[in-house]
Structures are given as C-alpha cells and as structure tokens.
Amino acid sequence: MLGALSSLSAQYGDAAYAGWAALVVAVLNGIADRLRRRERPLAAGVFAFVSVLAWALFLGALWTWFGWLQSSPSPASVSSASSSPFHGFSVARLSLELLVLIAAAGSRRRFEFPFIAAISTVVGWLFVTDLVSGGGEWSVVVTLLVGLFYFAAGSARDDPSAFWLELVGGVLIGGSLLYWWHTSDWQWALVAVAALVYVGLARRTGRSSWAVLATIGLLAAATHFTIGWTRVGVPFLGGGAAAPPRLWVPPVVFAFVGFLLVSLGLRTGRGEAA
C-alpha cells in the first residue's frame, strides 16, 4: 500500500492521486471482506487495519486536492510556530481526524480485530488535542489528561483492545512529563521516580507496557546522569588542560540500572506468580 501510493503520488497530480488512493482503499476493503466471509479473521483484520491507514491517506489526498490542506509547506512555515500540528483551528484537519476515527471504530466493530484500536487511540488523542488546544503548554496539559483518561478506561476493561488504551495512555503521560522534566538533574530524578511508579502500575494492572515504558524512562535518566557525571572537560580558550573524563562512570551507572531492573523484575514476577 505504501509503495503503491508513494509511486503514484510522484507520477500524478492531486486529483489523479486522490482517485488512485480511493482505488487502493476499495481493493483493501474488498480483500478484507472476502477474507472475513471465508472465516479467516486474522488475515481479514490485518487488511482491515491497513485499509483504515489507506483511508487516512486518501482523505489527506482528497483534502489537498480541494485545497483544504497544504501539500508541501514552505520552509518558513515549518520553522515558525505554525508548524505545530495543533496550531490554529482547522476544520479540514479536524474533519479528517474525525472521519479516520469513525472509520477505525466501525472497522473495529465489524472485524473484531483489537489492533485497530491502536489507530483509534492515537487519532482520538489527535482529535481531542487539536480541538481544544492550539499548541504549546496547553496541548501538553490536554495530552496528559487524555493519557490519564486512557489509563482509567483501559484499567476498567478486560478486552484485548484495553491493552492499546493503556499503552498509548502510558506514552502520552510519559511524554507530557518528559516535556516538562528534561533539563536539570532534579527533573531527571523525577523522571526516574515516575518510572518506578510505572513499575508499580505494571504489577498492579498486569500490563507489560507499563514495565517497558518504565525501562525506557530509567535508561533515559541514566543516560542523562552518565553524560553529566562523566564530565568530559574542554580547555577554556587554550588555558590549561581539560579535566580527564571519568570513564568509570558509564559502566557503574548502567550496571546499577541493570541490577535495579533485575530486582524490580523479580519482585514484579513474584507478585504475578502469586
């Protein structure tokens, strides 16, 4: 699908490309329906998942043809504040997101393929954040609130789609915290604390996604402290030799994080076994 649309977009104008994209959507939907009727639910679900992505690309091509979306923004607009995906109120952008969200929800109900919920959760966050914010700090606040809502909704459900609610929710919450906490040592210490909270959520909910995100957070904090504590010195205007780097810091820090992860894993594993 991606190969075909990439090739077609390079050979045709906006109108023709939108027509070819519609054909790709029709073909993928036809294959998905045929596989569903032949009682091949897994293969049908895979084609249904890809057809939703193709639908999003078709809408983007159609809106571009209509002149509602820019096909190739200028470098000046990319470097300005308007390059934010949530900048300003755009009916075209909101309508595209809403139509993709409706298609994903309908396809999820029709094919009962949990992976489609990954599209719904991501596009749902995009739509809500785009609707009520215009970029900057407020978008981060909305992202955090959406992440908390996904976490609550995923914790209250026990179907396979709940995994995607908790995974995307954890990413949104963690991404919001990293947006605010990424400059000083004490902020990265808070990131490490938040990672430990994620480990507790992994044990409480039984969702491995929280443990994976916790590992990423701990390694990110360890990388920050390693760079600072290694202290690679640089001579100031040639006046004196640089302080020798502390080459023992990286193995010590990452060894500590490694043993910490093993300890947390064993503790969480015992709770799961019990």
mmCIF file of C-alpha atoms in Angstrom:
data_model
loop_
_atom_site.group_PDB
_atom_site.id
_atom_site.type_symbol
_atom_site.label_atom_id
_atom_site.label_comp_id
_atom_site.label_asym_id
_atom_site.label_seq_id
_atom_site.Cartn_x
_atom_site.Cartn_y
_atom_site.Cartn_z
ATOM 1 C CA MET A 1 0.000 0.000 0.000
ATOM 2 C CA LEU A 2 2.726 2.438 0.975
ATOM 3 C CA GLY A 3 4.838 1.519 -2.054
ATOM 4 C CA ALA A 4 1.932 1.929 -4.443
ATOM 5 C CA LEU A 5 0.796 5.268 -3.037
ATOM 6 C CA SER A 6 4.353 6.630 -2.908
ATOM 7 C CA SER A 7 4.883 5.748 -6.562
ATOM 8 C CA LEU A 8 1.506 7.136 -7.623
ATOM 9 C CA SER A 9 1.973 10.404 -5.746
ATOM 10 C CA ALA A 10 5.206 11.012 -7.648
ATOM 11 C CA GLN A 11 3.617 10.367 -11.064
ATOM 12 C CA TYR A 12 0.231 12.077 -10.863
ATOM 13 C CA GLY A 13 -1.310 15.340 -9.787
ATOM 14 C CA ASP A 14 -3.518 15.876 -6.769
ATOM 15 C CA ALA A 15 -6.800 14.874 -8.445
ATOM 16 C CA ALA A 16 -5.464 11.711 -10.078
ATOM 17 C CA TYR A 17 -3.614 10.717 -6.936
ATOM 18 C CA ALA A 18 -6.816 11.029 -4.895
ATOM 19 C CA GLY A 19 -8.545 8.729 -7.383
ATOM 20 C CA TRP A 20 -5.781 6.137 -7.186
ATOM 21 C CA ALA A 21 -5.837 6.330 -3.381
ATOM 22 C CA ALA A 22 -9.599 5.656 -3.448
ATOM 23 C CA LEU A 23 -8.951 2.581 -5.590
ATOM 24 C CA VAL A 24 -6.367 1.306 -3.097
ATOM 25 C CA VAL A 25 -8.878 1.722 -0.259
ATOM 26 C CA ALA A 26 -11.537 -0.170 -2.234
ATOM 27 C CA VAL A 27 -9.169 -3.038 -3.036
ATOM 28 C CA LEU A 28 -8.010 -3.413 0.580
ATOM 29 C CA ASN A 29 -11.582 -3.307 1.880
ATOM 30 C CA GLY A 30 -12.661 -5.866 -0.712
ATOM 31 C CA ILE A 31 -9.894 -8.253 0.310
ATOM 32 C CA ALA A 32 -10.710 -7.789 3.995
ATOM 33 C CA ASP A 33 -14.414 -8.517 3.406
ATOM 34 C CA ARG A 34 -13.663 -11.594 1.307
ATOM 35 C CA LEU A 35 -11.326 -12.982 3.958
ATOM 36 C CA ARG A 36 -13.938 -12.323 6.647
ATOM 37 C CA ARG A 37 -16.582 -14.227 4.671
ATOM 38 C CA ARG A 38 -14.127 -17.120 4.278
ATOM 39 C CA GLU A 39 -13.746 -17.137 8.075
ATOM 40 C CA ARG A 40 -10.119 -16.007 8.103
ATOM 41 C CA PRO A 41 -10.460 -13.401 10.879
ATOM 42 C CA LEU A 42 -6.757 -12.750 11.488
ATOM 43 C CA ALA A 43 -5.895 -12.101 7.840
ATOM 44 C CA ALA A 44 -9.106 -10.106 7.416
ATOM 45 C CA GLY A 45 -8.221 -7.979 10.424
ATOM 46 C CA VAL A 46 -4.760 -7.222 9.072
ATOM 47 C CA PHE A 47 -6.207 -5.994 5.772
ATOM 48 C CA ALA A 48 -8.873 -4.026 7.650
ATOM 49 C CA PHE A 49 -6.162 -2.349 9.734
ATOM 50 C CA VAL A 50 -4.212 -1.347 6.613
ATOM 51 C CA SER A 51 -7.399 -0.179 4.891
ATOM 52 C CA VAL A 52 -8.004 2.328 7.704
ATOM 53 C CA LEU A 53 -4.489 3.704 7.184
ATOM 54 C CA ALA A 54 -5.169 3.874 3.426
ATOM 55 C CA TRP A 55 -8.433 5.695 4.181
ATOM 56 C CA ALA A 56 -6.498 8.327 6.136
ATOM 57 C CA LEU A 57 -4.087 8.810 3.233
ATOM 58 C CA PHE A 58 -6.986 9.021 0.782
ATOM 59 C CA LEU A 59 -8.666 11.733 2.854
ATOM 60 C CA GLY A 60 -5.374 13.634 3.029
ATOM 61 C CA ALA A 61 -5.040 13.424 -0.761
ATOM 62 C CA LEU A 62 -8.669 14.486 -1.262
ATOM 63 C CA TRP A 63 -8.430 17.432 1.118
ATOM 64 C CA THR A 64 -5.174 18.501 -0.582
ATOM 65 C CA TRP A 65 -6.863 18.361 -3.985
ATOM 66 C CA PHE A 66 -9.690 20.517 -2.637
ATOM 67 C CA GLY A 67 -7.113 22.992 -1.357
ATOM 68 C CA TRP A 68 -8.049 22.497 2.281
ATOM 69 C CA LEU A 69 -4.624 21.144 3.277
ATOM 70 C CA GLN A 70 -1.153 22.210 2.170
ATOM 71 C CA SER A 71 0.612 19.555 0.118
ATOM 72 C CA SER A 72 4.108 20.965 0.680
ATOM 73 C CA PRO A 73 4.554 23.635 3.374
ATOM 74 C CA SER A 74 7.269 26.193 2.844
ATOM 75 C CA PRO A 75 10.457 26.109 4.927
ATOM 76 C CA ALA A 76 9.409 29.365 6.570
ATOM 77 C CA SER A 77 6.158 27.865 7.802
ATOM 78 C CA VAL A 78 7.928 24.763 9.064
ATOM 79 C CA SER A 79 10.377 26.815 11.101
ATOM 80 C CA SER A 80 7.672 29.048 12.551
ATOM 81 C CA ALA A 81 5.278 28.384 15.396
ATOM 82 C CA SER A 82 2.577 27.498 12.870
ATOM 83 C CA SER A 83 4.431 24.244 12.162
ATOM 84 C CA SER A 84 2.763 22.773 15.253
ATOM 85 C CA PRO A 85 0.176 20.157 14.236
ATOM 86 C CA PHE A 86 -2.251 21.755 16.699
ATOM 87 C CA HIS A 87 -1.705 25.375 15.620
ATOM 88 C CA GLY A 88 -4.940 27.214 14.999
ATOM 89 C CA PHE A 89 -8.446 25.923 14.390
ATOM 90 C CA SER A 90 -8.666 23.932 11.155
ATOM 91 C CA VAL A 91 -11.993 22.444 10.080
ATOM 92 C CA ALA A 92 -10.225 20.433 7.368
ATOM 93 C CA ARG A 93 -7.770 18.896 9.809
ATOM 94 C CA LEU A 94 -10.444 18.169 12.419
ATOM 95 C CA SER A 95 -12.790 16.648 9.839
ATOM 96 C CA LEU A 96 -10.013 14.399 8.540
ATOM 97 C CA GLU A 97 -9.194 13.194 12.047
ATOM 98 C CA LEU A 98 -12.875 12.648 12.867
ATOM 99 C CA LEU A 99 -13.539 10.642 9.692
ATOM 100 C CA VAL A 100 -10.497 8.448 10.338
ATOM 101 C CA LEU A 101 -11.670 7.932 13.922
ATOM 102 C CA ILE A 102 -15.155 6.916 12.729
ATOM 103 C CA ALA A 103 -13.690 4.527 10.144
ATOM 104 C CA ALA A 104 -11.421 2.915 12.738
ATOM 105 C CA ALA A 105 -14.281 2.473 15.215
ATOM 106 C CA GLY A 106 -16.529 0.934 12.558
ATOM 107 C CA SER A 107 -13.804 -1.367 11.310
ATOM 108 C CA ARG A 108 -13.023 -2.440 14.875
ATOM 109 C CA ARG A 109 -16.636 -3.437 15.491
ATOM 110 C CA ARG A 110 -17.018 -5.143 12.129
ATOM 111 C CA PHE A 111 -13.850 -7.219 12.111
ATOM 112 C CA GLU A 112 -13.309 -7.529 15.889
ATOM 113 C CA PHE A 113 -9.575 -7.036 15.391
ATOM 114 C CA PRO A 114 -8.027 -5.450 18.512
ATOM 115 C CA PHE A 115 -5.016 -3.995 16.669
ATOM 116 C CA ILE A 116 -7.331 -1.443 15.017
ATOM 117 C CA ALA A 117 -7.791 0.085 18.463
ATOM 118 C CA ALA A 118 -4.202 1.356 18.155
ATOM 119 C CA ILE A 119 -5.390 3.690 15.388
ATOM 120 C CA SER A 120 -8.458 4.765 17.362
ATOM 121 C CA THR A 121 -6.482 5.705 20.460
ATOM 122 C CA VAL A 122 -3.819 7.691 18.606
ATOM 123 C CA VAL A 123 -6.282 9.513 16.333
ATOM 124 C CA GLY A 124 -8.601 10.093 19.297
ATOM 125 C CA TRP A 125 -5.788 11.891 21.109
ATOM 126 C CA LEU A 126 -5.009 13.917 17.986
ATOM 127 C CA PHE A 127 -8.643 14.946 17.548
ATOM 128 C CA VAL A 128 -9.250 15.976 21.164
ATOM 129 C CA THR A 129 -5.943 17.838 21.465
ATOM 130 C CA ASP A 130 -6.428 19.555 18.114
ATOM 131 C CA LEU A 131 -9.993 20.534 19.037
ATOM 132 C CA VAL A 132 -9.338 22.158 22.414
ATOM 133 C CA SER A 133 -5.753 23.398 22.151
ATOM 134 C CA GLY A 134 -3.544 25.338 19.804
ATOM 135 C CA GLY A 135 -0.092 24.010 20.620
ATOM 136 C CA GLY A 136 2.399 24.737 23.363
ATOM 137 C CA GLU A 137 1.851 24.140 27.077
ATOM 138 C CA TRP A 138 -1.900 23.749 26.827
ATOM 139 C CA SER A 139 -1.533 20.937 24.294
ATOM 140 C CA VAL A 140 0.773 19.153 26.716
ATOM 141 C CA VAL A 141 -1.793 19.555 29.516
ATOM 142 C CA VAL A 142 -4.526 18.132 27.273
ATOM 143 C CA THR A 143 -2.209 15.286 26.280
ATOM 144 C CA LEU A 144 -1.658 14.444 29.943
ATOM 145 C CA LEU A 145 -5.413 14.476 30.627
ATOM 146 C CA VAL A 146 -6.116 12.244 27.628
ATOM 147 C CA GLY A 147 -3.408 9.860 28.799
ATOM 148 C CA LEU A 148 -4.971 9.674 32.258
ATOM 149 C CA PHE A 149 -8.384 9.053 30.700
ATOM 150 C CA TYR A 150 -6.973 6.237 28.550
ATOM 151 C CA PHE A 151 -5.353 4.724 31.630
ATOM 152 C CA ALA A 152 -8.632 4.809 33.565
ATOM 153 C CA ALA A 153 -10.612 3.420 30.627
ATOM 154 C CA GLY A 154 -8.088 0.659 29.981
ATOM 155 C CA SER A 155 -7.976 -0.334 33.648
ATOM 156 C CA ALA A 156 -11.767 -0.647 33.738
ATOM 157 C CA ARG A 157 -11.875 -3.004 30.743
ATOM 158 C CA ASP A 158 -10.660 -6.543 30.243
ATOM 159 C CA ASP A 159 -10.953 -6.991 26.471
ATOM 160 C CA PRO A 160 -7.871 -7.127 24.187
ATOM 161 C CA SER A 161 -8.359 -3.534 22.982
ATOM 162 C CA ALA A 162 -7.750 -2.300 26.535
ATOM 163 C CA PHE A 163 -4.046 -3.009 26.002
ATOM 164 C CA TRP A 164 -3.840 -0.201 23.452
ATOM 165 C CA LEU A 165 -5.641 2.218 25.738
ATOM 166 C CA GLU A 166 -3.084 1.614 28.483
ATOM 167 C CA LEU A 167 -0.089 1.593 26.125
ATOM 168 C CA VAL A 168 -0.996 4.860 24.397
ATOM 169 C CA GLY A 169 -2.069 6.323 27.739
ATOM 170 C CA GLY A 170 1.316 5.479 29.254
ATOM 171 C CA VAL A 171 3.129 7.026 26.274
ATOM 172 C CA LEU A 172 1.052 10.220 26.491
ATOM 173 C CA ILE A 173 1.551 10.564 30.247
ATOM 174 C CA GLY A 174 5.279 9.866 29.992
ATOM 175 C CA GLY A 175 5.701 12.170 27.018
ATOM 176 C CA SER A 176 3.987 15.004 28.882
ATOM 177 C CA LEU A 177 6.237 14.542 31.905
ATOM 178 C CA LEU A 178 9.347 14.468 29.722
ATOM 179 C CA TYR A 179 8.224 17.698 28.049
ATOM 180 C CA TRP A 180 8.359 19.402 31.457
ATOM 181 C CA TRP A 181 11.184 17.392 33.051
ATOM 182 C CA HIS A 182 14.187 17.164 30.761
ATOM 183 C CA THR A 183 16.658 19.964 31.638
ATOM 184 C CA SER A 184 18.053 19.734 35.176
ATOM 185 C CA ASP A 185 19.261 16.854 37.345
ATOM 186 C CA TRP A 186 16.346 17.073 39.766
ATOM 187 C CA GLN A 187 13.891 16.898 36.872
ATOM 188 C CA TRP A 188 15.525 13.735 35.559
ATOM 189 C CA ALA A 189 15.381 12.377 39.101
ATOM 190 C CA LEU A 190 11.614 12.928 38.921
ATOM 191 C CA VAL A 191 11.593 11.022 35.630
ATOM 192 C CA ALA A 192 13.266 8.101 37.413
ATOM 193 C CA VAL A 193 10.674 8.281 40.199
ATOM 194 C CA ALA A 194 7.877 8.307 37.619
ATOM 195 C CA ALA A 195 9.456 5.221 36.020
ATOM 196 C CA LEU A 196 9.282 3.438 39.373
ATOM 197 C CA VAL A 197 5.599 4.388 39.589
ATOM 198 C CA TYR A 198 5.165 2.802 36.150
ATOM 199 C CA VAL A 199 6.700 -0.400 37.526
ATOM 200 C CA GLY A 200 4.098 -0.364 40.279
ATOM 201 C CA LEU A 201 1.358 0.083 37.663
ATOM 202 C CA ALA A 202 2.767 -2.863 35.710
ATOM 203 C CA ARG A 203 2.489 -5.045 38.792
ATOM 204 C CA ARG A 204 -0.969 -3.758 39.699
ATOM 205 C CA THR A 205 -2.526 -3.981 36.230
ATOM 206 C CA GLY A 206 -0.601 -6.937 34.831
ATOM 207 C CA ARG A 207 0.179 -4.897 31.684
ATOM 208 C CA SER A 208 3.684 -5.342 30.337
ATOM 209 C CA SER A 209 3.514 -1.994 28.517
ATOM 210 C CA TRP A 210 3.993 -0.109 31.798
ATOM 211 C CA ALA A 211 7.145 -2.115 32.546
ATOM 212 C CA VAL A 212 8.545 -1.444 29.073
ATOM 213 C CA LEU A 213 7.903 2.289 29.391
ATOM 214 C CA ALA A 214 9.414 2.253 32.889
ATOM 215 C CA THR A 215 12.580 0.672 31.492
ATOM 216 C CA ILE A 216 12.811 3.352 28.815
ATOM 217 C CA GLY A 217 12.415 6.074 31.456
ATOM 218 C CA LEU A 218 15.091 4.622 33.730
ATOM 219 C CA LEU A 219 17.544 4.232 30.847
ATOM 220 C CA ALA A 220 16.847 7.804 29.668
ATOM 221 C CA ALA A 221 17.529 9.168 33.172
ATOM 222 C CA ALA A 222 20.658 7.020 33.457
ATOM 223 C CA THR A 223 21.911 8.378 30.127
ATOM 224 C CA HIS A 224 21.417 11.961 31.318
ATOM 225 C CA PHE A 225 23.291 11.417 34.572
ATOM 226 C CA THR A 226 26.025 9.447 32.807
ATOM 227 C CA ILE A 227 26.719 12.320 30.423
ATOM 228 C CA GLY A 228 26.846 14.822 33.273
ATOM 229 C CA TRP A 229 28.917 12.746 35.684
ATOM 230 C CA THR A 230 31.426 11.540 33.095
ATOM 231 C CA ARG A 231 32.416 15.204 32.759
ATOM 232 C CA VAL A 232 34.339 15.369 29.531
ATOM 233 C CA GLY A 233 36.409 18.501 30.077
ATOM 234 C CA VAL A 234 37.106 21.101 27.399
ATOM 235 C CA PRO A 235 40.027 23.567 27.661
ATOM 236 C CA PHE A 236 38.888 27.184 28.008
ATOM 237 C CA LEU A 237 40.498 29.230 25.230
ATOM 238 C CA GLY A 238 43.608 27.059 25.393
ATOM 239 C CA GLY A 239 44.348 27.958 29.012
ATOM 240 C CA GLY A 240 45.150 24.646 30.694
ATOM 241 C CA ALA A 241 44.424 21.043 30.067
ATOM 242 C CA ALA A 242 40.936 19.645 30.207
ATOM 243 C CA ALA A 243 39.928 17.590 33.193
ATOM 244 C CA PRO A 244 40.207 13.899 32.365
ATOM 245 C CA PRO A 245 36.841 12.256 31.760
ATOM 246 C CA ARG A 246 35.523 9.842 34.345
ATOM 247 C CA LEU A 247 35.390 6.811 32.115
ATOM 248 C CA TRP A 248 34.349 4.591 35.010
ATOM 249 C CA VAL A 249 31.002 6.406 35.354
ATOM 250 C CA PRO A 250 29.084 4.842 32.408
ATOM 251 C CA PRO A 251 29.662 1.190 33.365
ATOM 252 C CA VAL A 252 28.908 1.906 37.027
ATOM 253 C CA VAL A 253 25.683 3.818 36.305
ATOM 254 C CA PHE A 254 24.348 1.326 33.787
ATOM 255 C CA ALA A 255 25.373 -1.634 35.930
ATOM 256 C CA PHE A 256 23.378 -0.102 38.782
ATOM 257 C CA VAL A 257 20.370 0.405 36.488
ATOM 258 C CA GLY A 258 20.741 -3.154 35.227
ATOM 259 C CA PHE A 259 20.696 -4.630 38.741
ATOM 260 C CA LEU A 260 17.783 -2.337 39.615
ATOM 261 C CA LEU A 261 15.809 -3.633 36.636
ATOM 262 C CA VAL A 262 16.562 -7.229 37.565
ATOM 263 C CA SER A 263 15.444 -6.580 41.145
ATOM 264 C CA LEU A 264 12.242 -4.877 40.013
ATOM 265 C CA GLY A 265 11.563 -7.661 37.535
ATOM 266 C CA LEU A 266 11.993 -10.381 40.146
ATOM 267 C CA ARG A 267 9.759 -8.528 42.589
ATOM 268 C CA THR A 268 7.068 -7.942 39.983
ATOM 269 C CA GLY A 269 7.352 -11.523 38.778
ATOM 270 C CA ARG A 270 6.794 -12.896 42.262
ATOM 271 C CA GLY A 271 3.680 -10.777 42.603
ATOM 272 C CA GLU A 272 2.406 -12.042 39.239
ATOM 273 C CA ALA A 273 3.075 -15.654 40.183
ATOM 274 C CA ALA A 274 1.266 -15.223 43.490
#
